[in-house]
């Protein structure tokens, strides 16, 4: 088996769980606390924008109180030392990959620390609240919404993701349940394009069948172990 050169890493909420950020579908997770239809759809936003803004304001505030964990730090080390192609595609809207030092990161579901103007479509770094309807710094309209991809909306940069999947010889999935498409379909596409596929997760995900190898455990242990392995040249 030749050494991998081009790697795509997909991360989900499980990689940030040990930093104190709730996942979505685990016991006590966000989707047990809130109705998806109310807080994560364009229809829910149209129906009750205050409810939605309050939900994301609370998450935006919370993410600024937590820190990256050893799994984020290990991927940042990989990013710094990997000479081949690497893309960390995250479904997460937190900034913990970047705060750990990773640079080759793509947020396919958007970012909490960004606001999107529904009028002029400009994006603005944002760490404050949106509930009080601040004006867009670009066009002045009171039309700022969380820069997060809701159900029924198209994820960001799909072409760039598929360009990397086509060149990948290793696809690694970390801390995701495999419940949400199109991300949940990447493993099958990567496999059919010839890549080796590895899953690092607390439990087997819904797409576990498509992985050549599946390791169960906590991301803070599995990811540093895997990064050490991949950075150690085989003799
Ligand atoms: N280490 C490793 N894996 C973990 C850990 C941990 N410490 N804690 C939880 N997990 C695993 C769970 O076993 C589960 O498989 O992480 C996964 C989290 O799954 P979800 O809560 O479904 O989160 P995710 O897969 O990222 O959700 C995908 O759904 O709600 C939408 O847009 C949202 O991006 C999100 C998408």
Coordinates of N, CA, C and O in Angstrom, one line a residue, residues 28 44 81 92 108 120 141 181:
X28 N -28.9 14.4 25.0 CA -28.8 15.8 25.6 C -28.3 16.8 24.6 O -28.0 17.9 24.9
X44 N -38.0 28.6 9.4 CA -38.0 28.9 10.8 C -37.6 30.3 11.1 O -38.2 31.1 11.9
X81 N 2.9 20.2 9.1 CA 4.0 19.4 8.7 C 3.8 18.5 7.4 O 4.7 18.0 6.9
X92 N -18.4 21.8 11.3 CA -18.6 22.6 12.5 C -18.5 24.1 12.2 O -17.8 24.5 11.3
X108 N -17.8 24.0 5.5 CA -18.9 23.8 4.5 C -20.3 24.2 5.1 O -21.2 24.4 4.3
X120 N -27.1 42.5 0.8 CA -26.0 42.7 -0.1 C -25.1 41.5 -0.2 O -24.1 41.5 -0.9
X141 N -28.2 48.0 5.7 CA -29.5 47.3 5.9 C -29.5 46.5 7.2 O -28.5 46.0 7.6
X181 N -26.5 14.7 4.7 CA -25.9 14.8 3.4 C -25.8 16.3 3.0 O -26.5 17.1 3.6

